[in-house]
């Protein structure tokens, strides 16, 4: 049986990372210039990793899909970034942040990784401030903090509602400084389509130049994948248009294990879909639930009536009813699931019947319109811009949307995948959030990985692996490129004759995933989903319609390629969800709940990371990494 | 809400590649007023694909007005007529039923057209690479609260830092100047104590790079500010000019 070595250092939890840093092998300064590292993706994780590796003196080639590394999905993060600074002196500490993250992840993450994350969190803030990131400040000139996502301490740093943007621009500027220093070469408008593995080690990538359509070969001594999450497998999500799972999936097919693909976070407060043309969903800060009351009509007969004409006694404030002590502030997954249930009952509102009300009427009455405007003015404005409705007058309509994927490529303590020399950072790996991620922790993890882990662990690997320089004429480069060419050609051949557009098939996939591999899952539903996904794979490969050719700028061809990979990843997600006979974090199985409808975890049988290994023929192999908790006690949450 | 529709006529700039001749093509579409402008283009594209024609190529990523990827000239105005709005945040309800909408790419020598509405804005990255940063390496730093920065100052720096690098200012400027973009970064970093030690070098390098890229000079027309989706103020250009002069006469 295959086993996984997480390479977690021995010793007390709080000393593991410093011990590892002391033990690491170093690359001599004059040798660094001779070692080349590829960084794929320049979101928070990739930009910070590429800049830091460049500063250390390595030769770095960095790649992104967008026209400039200043843009990536990371830029859209609004709420903030956590760090255990304890500036407000409200009792926060590294331990508390560690514990909250482990507990928030429903005890499905690795203790040592999470502790390191909490340890380095404070250095991220120091680093960003030194770069000139304009965080929010108090009148006295110190940094401002707020409590976020139900945390009991105020440990979230923010820059108005644009935290991701400002942190990304800080990392981007550090990256461009290295471009100017000629340590980093930037390759924008490139899509990685395959990983080149030579003698069992990651030695390069194949990219498509998105302007000319040419395939290119790039070699290196190590590859760092920072390509983000796979939330767009659901078609509609809060993720950016170009977010995708392709790079990770291609690495999976070259031997990197994929861990916990079924762990997905669904965010309860998004603007609902308004029609079939919808291309993405917009997130609204969950702080809205502090004052807004969630409800739907008690009777189906009322769902099409204007909200304000439905009298109090005909409204069902279902969260307040079911969870009297937490009410509208139940955690993200509970709020999301309950919205789905009431809509499934036919009590959903709005044009599509897939929305619930978030009502500020009482808050405005009690606190005054000005107070509410102070707190949420910009969110109300954004809502009105998109929907054309004024939330001061009529209740908002909200619906859950896919937001974040906790699963990703399996990595060990040093963020190396099961392919030696392939490192994975940011949302693309599975590492720190277990089965559920806390608000404001993704930015923290992306930057922790990029600034403070990858630069050291890549060095440690390079110091111990003196790989020979290779030419991109190497037979394995040629073979891999030929396989990419064949894959693209096959797609274009079908695409020239097919009848169903890429978007039509993509939307069908999204629907299956939303309904059956989404907020609430059943074994029957998951089995059915697998059958439907297989059929859709077949539809794609026999009947997809793709415009144009491969040797030109062709966005629909890019989307088609990402969809082809999502169609395979979707199947693995359903398989993973089906095998995990428990409910935990973002994974809720209807057959594993308490009589009160709460998630029922099964620590005896499922306290492990599910890592899936690709098999050329037959089904993927499940490899388990048992999770051992030496420092915390496993507890069950309750929100009644 | 579902059955509301409106008709629009589009005149869209089509250009196969950087060296090809471009021309306007006309299309008609029945759309829903709740669509965003880019969703409208998605729908038109689905139709074109079904008819076996090439879709209109345009760039987008966040579709929430924060990444700066999208951008085209709509009825003569960069990002359309609505103030403080990127084209991805524009909604069809702000157009009239039956209206003809003219859609063109950013037009500037320094932003060559790649295809249709997609342009190359690499010049902006090279301006930042020339000096748009604080020179610090990753590593141990003083505590983030070691230096206090007043809220007013920090808010002003933030206002400048809000630039999304979309390029609308260049497209709107009759001289195709990049002064608003460059001025915003110069101002942000000059205001903050972290950026002070390299103020002079920074502004010189960035302005020189801006000139080398073929952007025009600023003659204070103000079209950039009017087109800017983040309402970046013209004051940033004044600050940049002052900083530049200061750098010429002092040594840092
Ligand atoms: C609306 C929204 C709000 C959020 N708010 C918060 C928040 O307040 N706090 C918080 O902590 N987190 C938040 N998150 C989550 C957080 O933003 C992301 O998890 C995080 O930014 C991911 O960073 P990343 O660097 O891993 O990936 P990304 O930012 O997704 O970057 C991926 C990079 O990889 C590139 N890429 C992808 N595929 C390829 C390929 N095949 N070839 C080449 N390049 C490729 C892309 O071009 C991009 O540069 C939010 C997320 C959303 C959607
Ligand atoms: S200054 Fe405004 S218009 Fe110019 S790039 Fe920045 S955000 Fe866009
Ligand atoms: S697509 Fe990001 S600003 Fe428009």
mmCIF file of N, CA, C and O in Angstrom, chain A residues 262 517 521-528 530 571-582 587 589 591-592 606 612:
data_model
loop_
_atom_site.group_PDB
_atom_site.id
_atom_site.type_symbol
_atom_site.label_atom_id
_atom_site.label_comp_id
_atom_site.label_asym_id
_atom_site.label_seq_id
_atom_site.Cartn_x
_atom_site.Cartn_y
_atom_site.Cartn_z
ATOM 1 N N UNK A 262 -13.468 17.212 -2.469
ATOM 2 C CA UNK A 262 -14.886 17.509 -2.194
ATOM 3 C C UNK A 262 -15.084 18.666 -1.218
ATOM 4 O O UNK A 262 -16.198 19.111 -1.005
ATOM 5 N N UNK A 517 -23.439 18.005 -5.985
ATOM 6 C CA UNK A 517 -22.129 17.973 -5.314
ATOM 7 C C UNK A 517 -21.904 19.334 -4.647
ATOM 8 O O UNK A 517 -20.797 19.842 -4.569
ATOM 9 N N UNK A 521 -25.395 16.871 0.210
ATOM 10 C CA UNK A 521 -25.095 15.759 -0.682
ATOM 11 C C UNK A 521 -25.719 14.459 -0.173
ATOM 12 O O UNK A 521 -25.817 14.265 1.037
ATOM 13 N N UNK A 522 -26.114 13.596 -1.084
ATOM 14 C CA UNK A 522 -26.612 12.276 -0.694
ATOM 15 C C UNK A 522 -25.886 11.231 -1.537
ATOM 16 O O UNK A 522 -25.452 11.552 -2.652
ATOM 17 N N UNK A 523 -25.765 9.998 -1.033
ATOM 18 C CA UNK A 523 -25.079 8.971 -1.827
ATOM 19 C C UNK A 523 -25.748 8.775 -3.194
ATOM 20 O O UNK A 523 -25.067 8.676 -4.212
ATOM 21 N N UNK A 524 -27.086 8.762 -3.208
ATOM 22 C CA UNK A 524 -27.791 8.543 -4.476
ATOM 23 C C UNK A 524 -27.493 9.685 -5.439
ATOM 24 O O UNK A 524 -27.191 9.475 -6.609
ATOM 25 N N UNK A 525 -27.586 10.903 -4.899
ATOM 26 C CA UNK A 525 -27.337 12.079 -5.725
ATOM 27 C C UNK A 525 -25.927 12.065 -6.296
ATOM 28 O O UNK A 525 -25.700 12.405 -7.456
ATOM 29 N N UNK A 526 -24.974 11.662 -5.482
ATOM 30 C CA UNK A 526 -23.576 11.671 -5.923
ATOM 31 C C UNK A 526 -23.351 10.617 -7.006
ATOM 32 O O UNK A 526 -22.652 10.858 -7.990
ATOM 33 N N UNK A 527 -23.989 9.461 -6.817
ATOM 34 C CA UNK A 527 -23.846 8.411 -7.838
ATOM 35 C C UNK A 527 -24.454 8.873 -9.144
ATOM 36 O O UNK A 527 -23.891 8.688 -10.222
ATOM 37 N N UNK A 528 -25.607 9.493 -9.015
ATOM 38 C CA UNK A 528 -26.270 9.997 -10.223
ATOM 39 C C UNK A 528 -25.405 11.077 -10.888
ATOM 40 O O UNK A 528 -25.279 11.117 -12.114
ATOM 41 N N UNK A 530 -22.209 11.320 -10.886
ATOM 42 C CA UNK A 530 -21.080 10.695 -11.600
ATOM 43 C C UNK A 530 -21.543 10.204 -12.977
ATOM 44 O O UNK A 530 -20.878 10.433 -13.994
ATOM 45 N N UNK A 571 -15.769 14.729 -11.627
ATOM 46 C CA UNK A 571 -16.024 13.324 -11.315
ATOM 47 C C UNK A 571 -15.260 12.920 -10.056
ATOM 48 O O UNK A 571 -15.792 12.237 -9.181
ATOM 49 N N UNK A 572 -14.027 13.382 -9.950
ATOM 50 C CA UNK A 572 -13.234 13.044 -8.763
ATOM 51 C C UNK A 572 -13.840 13.675 -7.501
ATOM 52 O O UNK A 572 -13.841 13.079 -6.422
ATOM 53 N N UNK A 573 -14.380 14.892 -7.661
ATOM 54 C CA UNK A 573 -15.016 15.553 -6.509
ATOM 55 C C UNK A 573 -16.199 14.728 -6.011
ATOM 56 O O UNK A 573 -16.376 14.520 -4.810
ATOM 57 N N UNK A 574 -17.009 14.270 -6.962
ATOM 58 C CA UNK A 574 -18.191 13.487 -6.581
ATOM 59 C C UNK A 574 -17.761 12.174 -5.938
ATOM 60 O O UNK A 574 -18.321 11.733 -4.928
ATOM 61 N N UNK A 575 -16.726 11.581 -6.475
ATOM 62 C CA UNK A 575 -16.213 10.317 -5.941
ATOM 63 C C UNK A 575 -15.699 10.505 -4.503
ATOM 64 O O UNK A 575 -15.977 9.702 -3.615
ATOM 65 N N UNK A 576 -14.989 11.591 -4.302
ATOM 66 C CA UNK A 576 -14.448 11.886 -2.972
ATOM 67 C C UNK A 576 -15.594 12.134 -1.988
ATOM 68 O O UNK A 576 -15.587 11.636 -0.858
ATOM 69 N N UNK A 577 -16.596 12.875 -2.449
ATOM 70 C CA UNK A 577 -17.746 13.188 -1.585
ATOM 71 C C UNK A 577 -18.525 11.919 -1.242
ATOM 72 O O UNK A 577 -19.072 11.782 -0.150
ATOM 73 N N UNK A 578 -18.555 11.005 -2.188
ATOM 74 C CA UNK A 578 -19.287 9.753 -1.987
ATOM 75 C C UNK A 578 -18.555 8.848 -1.001
ATOM 76 O O UNK A 578 -19.174 8.158 -0.193
ATOM 77 N N UNK A 579 -17.231 8.869 -1.071
ATOM 78 C CA UNK A 579 -16.471 7.976 -0.191
ATOM 79 C C UNK A 579 -16.452 8.492 1.252
ATOM 80 O O UNK A 579 -16.346 7.724 2.191
ATOM 81 N N UNK A 580 -16.577 9.808 1.422
ATOM 82 C CA UNK A 580 -16.455 10.363 2.765
ATOM 83 C C UNK A 580 -17.805 10.263 3.481
ATOM 84 O O UNK A 580 -18.641 11.167 3.425
ATOM 85 N N UNK A 581 -17.990 9.160 4.162
ATOM 86 C CA UNK A 581 -19.255 8.878 4.838
ATOM 87 C C UNK A 581 -19.348 9.598 6.172
ATOM 88 O O UNK A 581 -19.406 8.990 7.237
ATOM 89 N N UNK A 582 -19.328 10.895 6.105
ATOM 90 C CA UNK A 582 -19.477 11.732 7.291
ATOM 91 C C UNK A 582 -19.828 13.126 6.776
ATOM 92 O O UNK A 582 -19.742 13.393 5.573
ATOM 93 N N UNK A 587 -18.426 19.915 3.663
ATOM 94 C CA UNK A 587 -18.973 18.676 3.089
ATOM 95 C C UNK A 587 -20.113 18.191 3.978
ATOM 96 O O UNK A 587 -19.883 17.703 5.097
ATOM 97 N N UNK A 589 -23.289 15.673 4.308
ATOM 98 C CA UNK A 589 -23.993 14.522 3.759
ATOM 99 C C UNK A 589 -25.303 14.352 4.524
ATOM 100 O O UNK A 589 -25.296 14.190 5.744
ATOM 101 N N UNK A 591 -27.183 11.966 4.850
ATOM 102 C CA UNK A 591 -27.299 10.707 5.589
ATOM 103 C C UNK A 591 -26.368 10.680 6.808
ATOM 104 O O UNK A 591 -26.291 9.668 7.490
ATOM 105 N N UNK A 592 -25.670 11.778 7.048
ATOM 106 C CA UNK A 592 -24.825 11.851 8.249
ATOM 107 C C UNK A 592 -25.104 13.147 8.989
ATOM 108 O O UNK A 592 -24.322 14.078 8.966
ATOM 109 N N UNK A 606 -12.904 8.688 9.658
ATOM 110 C CA UNK A 606 -12.570 9.632 8.578
ATOM 111 C C UNK A 606 -11.615 10.751 8.976
ATOM 112 O O UNK A 606 -11.524 11.755 8.284
ATOM 113 N N UNK A 612 -5.907 11.423 -3.694
ATOM 114 C CA UNK A 612 -6.239 10.550 -4.824
ATOM 115 C C UNK A 612 -5.098 10.526 -5.820
ATOM 116 O O UNK A 612 -4.557 11.568 -6.196
#
